[in-house]
Coordinates of C-alpha atoms in Angstrom, one line a residue:
M1 CA -28.6 19.4 18.4
D2 CA -26.3 17.1 20.4
S3 CA -22.9 18.8 20.8
R4 CA -21.1 15.5 21.2
V5 CA -18.9 14.4 18.3
T6 CA -20.2 11.2 16.7
S7 CA -18.8 9.5 13.6
I8 CA -20.1 7.3 10.8
R9 CA -18.4 5.0 8.4
S10 CA -17.4 6.4 5.0
G11 CA -18.1 3.1 3.2
V12 CA -14.3 2.6 2.4
D13 CA -12.5 0.8 5.3
G14 CA -9.1 2.1 4.7
L15 CA -10.4 5.7 4.4
D16 CA -12.0 5.4 7.8
E17 CA -8.6 4.6 9.2
L18 CA -7.1 7.7 7.6
L19 CA -10.1 9.7 9.1
C20 CA -9.3 8.3 12.6
G21 CA -12.6 6.5 12.8
G22 CA -14.8 7.9 10.1
L23 CA -16.8 11.0 9.1
V24 CA -18.2 13.3 11.8
T25 CA -21.9 13.4 11.7
G26 CA -23.4 16.7 10.6
R27 CA -20.2 18.0 8.9
M28 CA -19.4 18.8 5.3
Y29 CA -16.5 17.2 3.5
L30 CA -14.7 18.1 0.3
V31 CA -13.4 15.4 -2.0
Q32 CA -11.0 17.1 -4.5
G33 CA -9.1 15.7 -7.4
K34 CA -8.6 15.9 -11.2
P35 CA -11.1 14.2 -13.5
G36 CA -11.0 10.4 -13.3
T37 CA -9.4 10.2 -9.8
G38 CA -12.6 8.6 -8.2
K39 CA -14.4 11.6 -6.6
T40 CA -17.9 10.6 -7.6
L41 CA -17.3 6.9 -6.8
L42 CA -16.1 7.8 -3.3
G43 CA -19.4 9.7 -2.8
M44 CA -21.3 6.7 -4.0
H45 CA -19.6 4.4 -1.5
F46 CA -20.6 6.9 1.2
L47 CA -24.3 6.8 0.1
E48 CA -24.2 3.0 -0.3
E49 CA -23.0 2.6 3.3
G50 CA -25.9 4.7 4.4
L51 CA -28.4 2.5 2.5
R52 CA -26.9 -0.5 4.2
N53 CA -27.6 1.1 7.5
D54 CA -31.3 1.9 6.5
E55 CA -30.5 5.6 6.3
T56 CA -32.1 8.0 3.8
V57 CA -29.6 9.3 1.3
L58 CA -29.7 12.0 -1.4
F59 CA -27.5 12.4 -4.5
I60 CA -27.5 16.0 -5.9
H61 CA -25.8 15.9 -9.3
G62 CA -25.4 18.1 -12.3
E63 CA -22.8 16.7 -14.7
E64 CA -24.1 13.1 -15.1
S65 CA -27.6 11.7 -15.3
R66 CA -29.0 9.3 -12.7
E67 CA -28.8 6.5 -15.3
E68 CA -25.1 7.2 -16.0
I69 CA -24.3 7.3 -12.3
L70 CA -26.0 4.0 -11.6
A71 CA -24.3 2.4 -14.6
N72 CA -20.9 3.6 -13.5
G73 CA -21.5 2.2 -10.0
E74 CA -22.7 -1.1 -11.3
A75 CA -19.5 -1.5 -13.2
V76 CA -17.6 -1.6 -9.9
G77 CA -20.2 -3.3 -7.7
V78 CA -21.6 -0.2 -6.1
D79 CA -25.4 0.0 -5.9
I80 CA -27.2 3.2 -4.9
S81 CA -30.4 2.7 -6.9
D82 CA -32.5 3.2 -3.7
A83 CA -31.0 6.6 -3.2
A84 CA -33.0 9.8 -3.8
F85 CA -31.6 11.8 -6.8
L86 CA -31.9 15.5 -7.5
D87 CA -30.7 16.4 -11.0
L88 CA -29.5 19.9 -11.5
G89 CA -28.3 19.4 -15.0
P90 CA -29.6 21.3 -18.0
D91 CA -32.1 18.6 -18.9
S92 CA -33.7 18.4 -15.4
E93 CA -37.2 19.4 -14.7
F94 CA -35.8 21.2 -11.7
F95 CA -35.2 24.1 -14.1
T96 CA -37.5 26.0 -16.4
E97 CA -38.8 24.3 -19.5
D98 CA -36.5 26.4 -21.7
Y99 CA -33.5 24.2 -22.2
S100 CA -31.5 26.6 -24.3
Y101 CA -29.7 28.5 -21.5
D102 CA -26.1 27.9 -20.5
L103 CA -25.7 26.6 -17.0
V104 CA -22.6 28.7 -16.4
D105 CA -24.3 31.9 -17.3
P106 CA -25.8 33.1 -13.9
S107 CA -27.7 35.9 -15.6
D108 CA -30.2 33.4 -17.1
I109 CA -30.9 31.6 -13.8
E110 CA -33.2 32.5 -10.9
R111 CA -30.7 32.3 -8.1
E112 CA -33.0 32.3 -5.2
R113 CA -35.3 29.7 -6.6
Y114 CA -32.4 27.5 -7.5
T115 CA -31.0 27.3 -3.9
Q116 CA -34.4 27.4 -2.3
D117 CA -35.5 24.3 -4.2
I118 CA -32.4 22.4 -3.0
H119 CA -33.4 23.4 0.6
D120 CA -36.9 22.3 -0.1
A121 CA -35.8 18.9 -1.5
I122 CA -33.7 18.3 1.5
R123 CA -36.5 19.2 3.9
E124 CA -38.9 16.9 2.0
I125 CA -36.5 13.9 1.8
D126 CA -34.9 14.5 5.3
P127 CA -31.7 12.7 4.3
D128 CA -29.0 11.4 6.7
R129 CA -26.4 11.6 4.0
V130 CA -26.0 13.9 1.0
V131 CA -23.6 14.0 -1.9
I132 CA -23.3 17.1 -4.0
D133 CA -21.4 16.3 -7.2
P134 CA -19.9 18.8 -7.9
I135 CA -20.2 21.6 -5.3
T136 CA -18.9 24.1 -7.9
Q137 CA -22.2 24.0 -9.7
L138 CA -23.6 26.2 -6.9
R139 CA -21.0 28.8 -7.7
Y140 CA -22.4 29.2 -11.2
V141 CA -25.7 30.6 -9.9
E142 CA -24.1 33.3 -7.6
A143 CA -23.2 36.8 -8.7
N144 CA -19.7 36.7 -7.1
D145 CA -17.4 34.8 -4.8
H146 CA -18.6 36.8 -1.8
Q147 CA -22.2 35.8 -2.4
F148 CA -21.1 32.2 -3.0
R149 CA -19.3 32.1 0.4
K150 CA -22.5 33.4 2.1
R151 CA -24.6 30.8 0.3
I152 CA -22.3 27.9 1.3
L153 CA -22.2 29.1 5.0
S154 CA -26.0 29.3 5.0
F155 CA -26.2 25.9 3.4
M156 CA -23.8 24.3 5.9
R157 CA -25.7 25.7 8.9
F158 CA -29.0 24.5 7.4
L159 CA -27.6 20.9 7.1
K160 CA -26.0 20.9 10.5
Q161 CA -29.4 21.7 12.1
G162 CA -30.6 18.4 10.6
E163 CA -27.5 16.4 11.5
V164 CA -26.9 15.8 7.8
T165 CA -23.5 14.6 6.8
V166 CA -22.4 15.9 3.4
I167 CA -19.7 14.9 0.9
T168 CA -19.1 17.4 -1.9
T169 CA -16.7 17.0 -4.9
A170 CA -14.7 19.5 -6.8
T171 CA -11.9 19.6 -9.4
P172 CA -9.0 21.8 -8.1
S173 CA -8.8 25.2 -9.7
P174 CA -6.1 27.4 -8.1
E175 CA -6.9 30.3 -10.4
Q176 CA -10.4 30.5 -8.9
E177 CA -10.9 32.2 -5.6
Y178 CA -13.9 30.0 -4.8
D179 CA -11.6 26.9 -4.7
T180 CA -10.0 28.3 -1.6
E181 CA -13.3 29.3 -0.2
I182 CA -14.6 25.7 -0.4
R183 CA -11.5 24.3 1.2
S184 CA -11.7 26.8 4.0
L185 CA -15.4 26.1 4.8
S186 CA -15.1 22.3 4.6
D187 CA -14.8 20.4 7.8
G188 CA -12.6 17.8 6.1
I189 CA -10.7 17.6 2.8
I190 CA -9.9 14.3 1.0
E191 CA -7.5 14.7 -1.9
L192 CA -7.3 12.2 -4.7
D193 CA -4.5 12.0 -7.3
R194 CA -3.5 9.7 -10.1
G195 CA 0.0 9.7 -11.6
A196 CA 2.9 7.4 -12.8
G197 CA 3.0 5.9 -9.3
G198 CA -0.7 5.0 -9.4
R199 CA -3.6 6.3 -7.4
R200 CA -3.0 8.2 -4.2
I201 CA -5.2 9.5 -1.4
Q202 CA -4.6 12.0 1.3
V203 CA -6.7 13.5 4.1
S204 CA -5.3 17.0 4.5
K205 CA -7.9 18.3 7.0
H206 CA -10.3 16.8 9.4
R207 CA -11.8 18.8 12.2
A208 CA -12.7 17.2 15.5
L209 CA -11.1 13.8 14.9
G210 CA -7.9 14.6 13.1
Q211 CA -6.3 12.4 10.4
R212 CA -3.5 10.1 9.4
E213 CA -0.9 12.3 7.7
G214 CA 0.8 11.6 4.4
D215 CA -0.5 10.2 1.1
H216 CA -1.5 6.6 0.9
G217 CA -2.2 3.9 -1.7
M218 CA -5.6 3.7 -3.5
E219 CA -7.0 1.5 -6.2
I220 CA -10.3 1.2 -8.1
R221 CA -11.0 -2.5 -8.7
G222 CA -14.0 -4.7 -9.2
D223 CA -15.4 -3.9 -5.7
G224 CA -14.9 -0.1 -6.1
I225 CA -12.4 2.0 -4.2
E226 CA -9.8 0.3 -2.0
V227 CA -7.6 2.4 0.3
Y228 CA -4.3 1.0 1.7
P229 CA -2.9 3.2 4.5
Q230 CA 0.8 3.0 5.2
L231 CA 1.5 0.4 7.9
V232 CA 2.5 1.8 11.2
P233 CA 4.8 -0.4 13.4
G234 CA 3.1 -1.0 16.7
G235 CA 4.8 -1.6 20.1
T236 CA 5.2 -5.1 21.5
D237 CA 5.1 -6.2 25.1
R238 CA 7.0 -9.3 24.3
P239 CA 10.6 -9.4 25.6
F240 CA 13.3 -10.1 23.0
E241 CA 14.1 -13.8 23.0
S242 CA 17.0 -15.2 21.1
N243 CA 15.3 -17.9 19.2
L244 CA 17.5 -18.8 16.3
L245 CA 16.5 -19.4 12.7
R246 CA 18.8 -22.1 11.4
S247 CA 19.4 -23.5 7.9
G248 CA 20.0 -27.1 8.9
I249 CA 23.3 -27.1 7.1
D250 CA 26.1 -27.6 9.6
G251 CA 28.7 -25.5 7.8
L252 CA 26.3 -22.6 7.2
D253 CA 24.9 -22.6 10.7
E254 CA 28.4 -22.6 12.1
L255 CA 29.3 -19.6 9.9
I256 CA 26.3 -17.5 11.0
G257 CA 26.9 -18.3 14.7
R258 CA 24.4 -21.1 15.0
G259 CA 21.6 -19.1 13.3
F260 CA 20.0 -15.7 12.8
D261 CA 17.8 -14.4 15.6
Q262 CA 14.1 -14.6 14.8
R263 CA 12.2 -11.2 14.6
T264 CA 15.1 -9.7 12.6
V265 CA 15.7 -8.8 9.0
T266 CA 18.2 -10.8 7.1
F267 CA 19.5 -9.9 3.6
I268 CA 21.0 -12.6 1.4
S269 CA 23.1 -10.8 -1.2
G270 CA 24.9 -12.0 -4.2
P271 CA 25.2 -12.0 -8.0
T272 CA 22.7 -13.7 -10.3
G273 CA 22.6 -17.4 -10.1
A274 CA 24.7 -17.6 -6.9
G275 CA 22.0 -19.4 -4.9
K276 CA 20.3 -16.6 -2.9
T277 CA 16.7 -17.9 -3.3
S278 CA 17.7 -21.5 -2.7
T279 CA 19.6 -20.5 0.5
G280 CA 16.6 -18.5 1.8
T281 CA 14.2 -21.4 1.0
Q282 CA 16.5 -23.8 2.9
F283 CA 15.9 -21.6 6.0
L284 CA 12.1 -21.8 5.4
A285 CA 12.2 -25.6 5.0
K286 CA 14.1 -26.0 8.3
A287 CA 11.7 -23.6 10.0
A288 CA 8.8 -25.8 8.9
E289 CA 10.4 -28.8 10.7
N290 CA 10.2 -26.7 13.8
G291 CA 6.5 -25.9 13.3
L292 CA 6.9 -22.4 11.9
K293 CA 4.9 -21.1 9.0
S294 CA 6.5 -19.1 6.2
A295 CA 5.3 -17.0 3.2
I296 CA 7.5 -16.2 0.2
Y297 CA 6.7 -13.5 -2.3
L298 CA 8.3 -14.1 -5.8
F299 CA 9.1 -10.9 -7.7
E300 CA 11.5 -12.4 -10.2
E301 CA 10.2 -15.8 -11.2
D302 CA 6.9 -17.7 -11.4
V303 CA 5.8 -20.2 -8.8
Q304 CA 6.3 -23.3 -11.1
T305 CA 9.9 -22.4 -11.8
Y306 CA 10.6 -21.7 -8.2
E307 CA 9.1 -25.1 -7.1
H308 CA 11.0 -26.9 -9.8
R309 CA 14.3 -25.4 -8.9
S310 CA 13.8 -26.1 -5.2
E311 CA 12.6 -29.7 -5.7
S312 CA 15.6 -30.4 -8.0
I313 CA 18.0 -29.8 -5.0
G314 CA 15.9 -31.7 -2.5
I315 CA 13.9 -28.9 -0.9
P316 CA 10.3 -30.2 -0.7
V317 CA 8.5 -27.0 -1.5
S318 CA 5.4 -28.8 -2.9
R319 CA 5.0 -30.9 0.3
L320 CA 5.5 -27.8 2.5
R321 CA 2.7 -26.0 0.6
E322 CA 0.4 -29.0 0.9
E323 CA 1.0 -29.1 4.6
G324 CA 0.3 -25.4 5.0
T325 CA 3.7 -24.5 6.4
L326 CA 4.7 -22.5 3.2
S327 CA 2.7 -20.2 1.0
T328 CA 4.0 -18.9 -2.3
T329 CA 2.7 -15.8 -4.0
E330 CA 3.8 -14.6 -7.4
I331 CA 3.7 -10.8 -7.8
E332 CA 2.6 -9.5 -11.2
P333 CA 4.9 -6.6 -12.4
R334 CA 3.5 -3.1 -12.0
A335 CA 0.2 -4.3 -10.6
L336 CA 0.5 -3.1 -7.0
S337 CA 1.5 -0.1 -5.0
S338 CA 3.9 -0.5 -2.1
E339 CA 1.0 0.0 0.3
E340 CA -1.2 -2.6 -1.4
F341 CA 1.7 -5.1 -1.2
A342 CA 2.2 -4.3 2.4
H343 CA -1.5 -5.0 3.2
M344 CA -1.3 -8.2 1.2
V345 CA 1.5 -9.3 3.6
K346 CA -0.4 -8.1 6.6
R347 CA -3.5 -10.1 5.6
Q348 CA -1.3 -13.2 5.2
I349 CA 0.2 -13.0 8.7
D350 CA -3.2 -12.2 10.2
R351 CA -5.0 -15.1 8.5
Q352 CA -2.2 -17.7 8.6
E353 CA -0.3 -16.6 11.7
T354 CA 2.8 -16.5 9.5
D355 CA 6.2 -16.5 11.4
I356 CA 8.6 -15.8 8.5
V357 CA 8.2 -13.6 5.4
M358 CA 10.7 -13.9 2.5
I359 CA 10.8 -11.3 -0.2
D360 CA 12.5 -12.6 -3.3
G361 CA 14.1 -10.3 -4.4
I362 CA 14.5 -6.6 -3.7
G363 CA 15.4 -5.7 -7.3
G364 CA 12.1 -7.2 -8.6
Y365 CA 10.3 -5.4 -5.8
T366 CA 11.4 -2.0 -7.0
V367 CA 10.5 -3.0 -10.6
S368 CA 7.2 -4.6 -9.8
I369 CA 5.9 -2.2 -7.2
R370 CA 4.7 1.1 -8.7
G371 CA 6.3 4.3 -7.4
D372 CA 9.5 6.2 -7.1
E373 CA 12.4 4.0 -6.2
T374 CA 13.6 6.1 -3.2
E375 CA 10.1 6.1 -1.8
L376 CA 9.7 2.4 -2.3
I377 CA 12.8 1.8 -0.2
R378 CA 11.3 3.9 2.6
E379 CA 8.1 1.9 2.3
L380 CA 10.1 -1.4 2.4
H381 CA 11.8 -0.1 5.6
G382 CA 8.4 0.6 7.1
L383 CA 7.1 -2.8 6.1
T384 CA 10.0 -4.6 7.7
R385 CA 9.7 -2.5 10.9
Y386 CA 6.0 -3.4 11.0
L387 CA 6.7 -7.1 10.5
K388 CA 9.3 -7.1 13.3
S389 CA 6.8 -5.4 15.6
R390 CA 4.4 -8.3 14.9
G391 CA 7.1 -10.8 15.8
V392 CA 7.7 -11.9 12.2
T393 CA 11.2 -12.8 10.8
V394 CA 12.1 -11.3 7.4
L395 CA 14.4 -12.7 4.7
I396 CA 15.2 -10.6 1.7
T397 CA 17.2 -11.7 -1.3
N398 CA 19.2 -8.9 -3.0
E399 CA 21.0 -9.2 -6.3
I400 CA 24.3 -7.2 -6.6
T401 CA 25.9 -6.4 -9.9
E402 CA 29.4 -7.8 -9.4
I403 CA 29.9 -11.3 -10.7
T404 CA 33.0 -11.7 -8.7
G405 CA 33.9 -9.8 -5.6
I406 CA 31.9 -7.6 -3.3
S407 CA 32.1 -3.8 -3.5
S408 CA 28.7 -3.1 -1.8
A409 CA 26.9 -5.2 0.8
T410 CA 23.5 -4.5 -0.7
D411 CA 22.0 -2.7 -3.6
S412 CA 20.4 0.7 -3.4
N413 CA 22.0 1.5 0.0
L414 CA 19.8 -0.9 1.9
S415 CA 22.2 -1.9 4.6
Y416 CA 20.4 0.2 7.2
V417 CA 17.3 -1.9 6.8
A418 CA 19.1 -5.1 7.5
D419 CA 19.9 -6.6 10.9
N420 CA 21.9 -9.3 9.3
I421 CA 23.7 -9.6 5.9
A422 CA 24.9 -12.9 4.5
F423 CA 26.5 -12.8 1.0
L424 CA 27.4 -15.2 -1.8
S425 CA 30.1 -14.5 -4.3
Y426 CA 31.9 -16.1 -7.2
V427 CA 35.7 -16.4 -7.2
E428 CA 37.8 -17.2 -10.2
M429 CA 40.4 -20.0 -9.9
D430 CA 42.3 -21.6 -12.7
G431 CA 39.8 -20.1 -15.3
S432 CA 36.7 -21.4 -13.6
L433 CA 34.1 -19.8 -11.2
R434 CA 33.6 -21.1 -7.7
K435 CA 31.3 -19.9 -4.9
V436 CA 31.9 -18.7 -1.4
V437 CA 29.6 -17.6 1.4
G438 CA 30.2 -15.2 4.3
V439 CA 28.5 -12.9 6.8
L440 CA 29.1 -9.1 6.8
K441 CA 26.7 -8.1 9.6
K442 CA 24.8 -9.6 12.5
R443 CA 23.3 -7.3 15.1
T444 CA 22.8 -9.9 17.8
G445 CA 25.3 -12.7 18.6
G446 CA 28.5 -13.6 17.1
F447 CA 29.5 -15.1 13.7
E448 CA 32.6 -16.4 11.9
H449 CA 34.7 -13.7 10.3
T450 CA 35.7 -16.1 7.6
L451 CA 34.5 -17.4 4.2
R452 CA 33.4 -20.9 3.4
E453 CA 33.1 -22.8 0.2
F454 CA 29.5 -22.9 -1.1
E455 CA 28.0 -25.3 -3.6
I456 CA 24.5 -26.3 -4.8
A457 CA 24.3 -29.9 -5.8
E458 CA 21.6 -32.4 -6.6
D459 CA 21.4 -33.5 -3.0
G460 CA 21.2 -29.9 -1.7
I461 CA 23.4 -27.1 -0.5
R462 CA 26.9 -27.8 0.7
V463 CA 29.0 -25.5 2.8
G464 CA 32.6 -26.4 3.4
D465 CA 35.2 -25.6 6.0
P466 CA 36.5 -22.0 6.6
L467 CA 39.0 -20.8 3.9
T468 CA 42.2 -19.9 5.7
G469 CA 45.4 -18.6 4.4
L470 CA 43.7 -16.9 1.4
Y471 CA 43.3 -13.2 0.7
G472 CA 41.7 -11.3 -2.2
I473 CA 38.6 -13.4 -2.1
L474 CA 36.2 -10.4 -1.9
Q475 CA 37.9 -9.0 -5.0
G476 CA 37.1 -12.3 -6.7
T477 CA 40.7 -13.4 -7.2
P478 CA 42.0 -15.4 -4.2
R479 CA 45.7 -15.4 -3.6
T480 CA 47.9 -17.1 -1.0
D481 CA 51.5 -17.4 -0.1
D482 CA 51.1 -21.1 0.1
P483 CA 50.1 -22.7 -3.2
S484 CA 48.7 -25.7 -1.4
D485 CA 45.8 -23.7 -0.1
I486 CA 44.7 -22.9 -3.6
S487 CA 45.2 -26.5 -4.5
R488 CA 43.0 -27.5 -1.6
L489 CA 40.2 -25.2 -2.8
E490 CA 40.5 -26.4 -6.3
R491 CA 40.3 -30.1 -5.3
S492 CA 37.2 -29.6 -3.1

């Protein structure tokens, strides 16, 4: 047998990434998880991949019939009808013609004949890939755990002699000693889970090649299992260049120091209805004039409403979409994991060479994306770091709870994610609400440490001169020692 380590594809692209290239040829892998987590389906993907490569594959099964397995695979587009099947269930001709015994009663089973026939079947078929679903059925025919361990070791050596790669499945059972035995003897362990945050997958062990640590996103869709590894920011050999992202509105660009640097993360914060999305879209429209491509992900409104609101203030979203400089994607609530959303964004920038990504808004993100809120924030941080490493500029709108005044720059303690923070706020004057805009943070370059008047009109966004001589604006109640300053603001 060749001692060199060679790998084969698992049949699930994202899983191969977690396995650092794939499964090692001639090794045995354990896929473990509770019922309904996708263990059998993962094994079917593994066999289907072998069939695509003109390999011989064998499915050893004991809980479902061949017909049931094929029907379940057909429902998600997986076809292993050309595989060889070995049925160890009670109704199989592999056993005696007396069907009255209980499979879990080893005293009624000829142990040596049982395992010998498996060996004989493998010798006859000479498969490249084998799935045993579940491996625990072999425990039922052994007298004790010690004998089971010996049988598995013998089985593994037998398979490795023929360079057979094996996936076994098992439901975790901490109370049973053989559960630990199987984990110890397996060359790799893939763990599946399903909870309130959706499906998860983790490779906790992989001899020879190693594995990506942590748990990752997984879905079962129309094409079977999809795995979404957490994105890892890569290095960039491009030097930092101060190319500015401008809004095209003189007063606003003056306020932010002529623009925000590209390849940074900018938060636009403010209360509901203040104009956060419109302000962000204004940056995207100006970027389109300079030949940059943008993508916006809508978490809090549908595409039609977004287009209508933008067009009503003179931002030509429909035209930008037709020209291919802006793509709009509406995210359905609770339909995605954070990793799946991250890969959606990754595919967008890969296919369209997108320069700017706008997430509108972060509150909708934590509602729409499945998972624990704290974990989602960490995932968002990882996504923004990845995008920056790809040279992508990020805009994020963030709704804060205060109607007037600012007590927190961002919601959910997100300030550490942001390179820049611009904010909108309402102020109360003479019984009416007005808007102001300011900048709280900018990592690179200078900006005005003042506030300016902000208005959204039919002809677009207007930003006035700096407000001087006023204090208490961030508390929502501007005051001045000179009444004419308030009068000036009221007249504007």
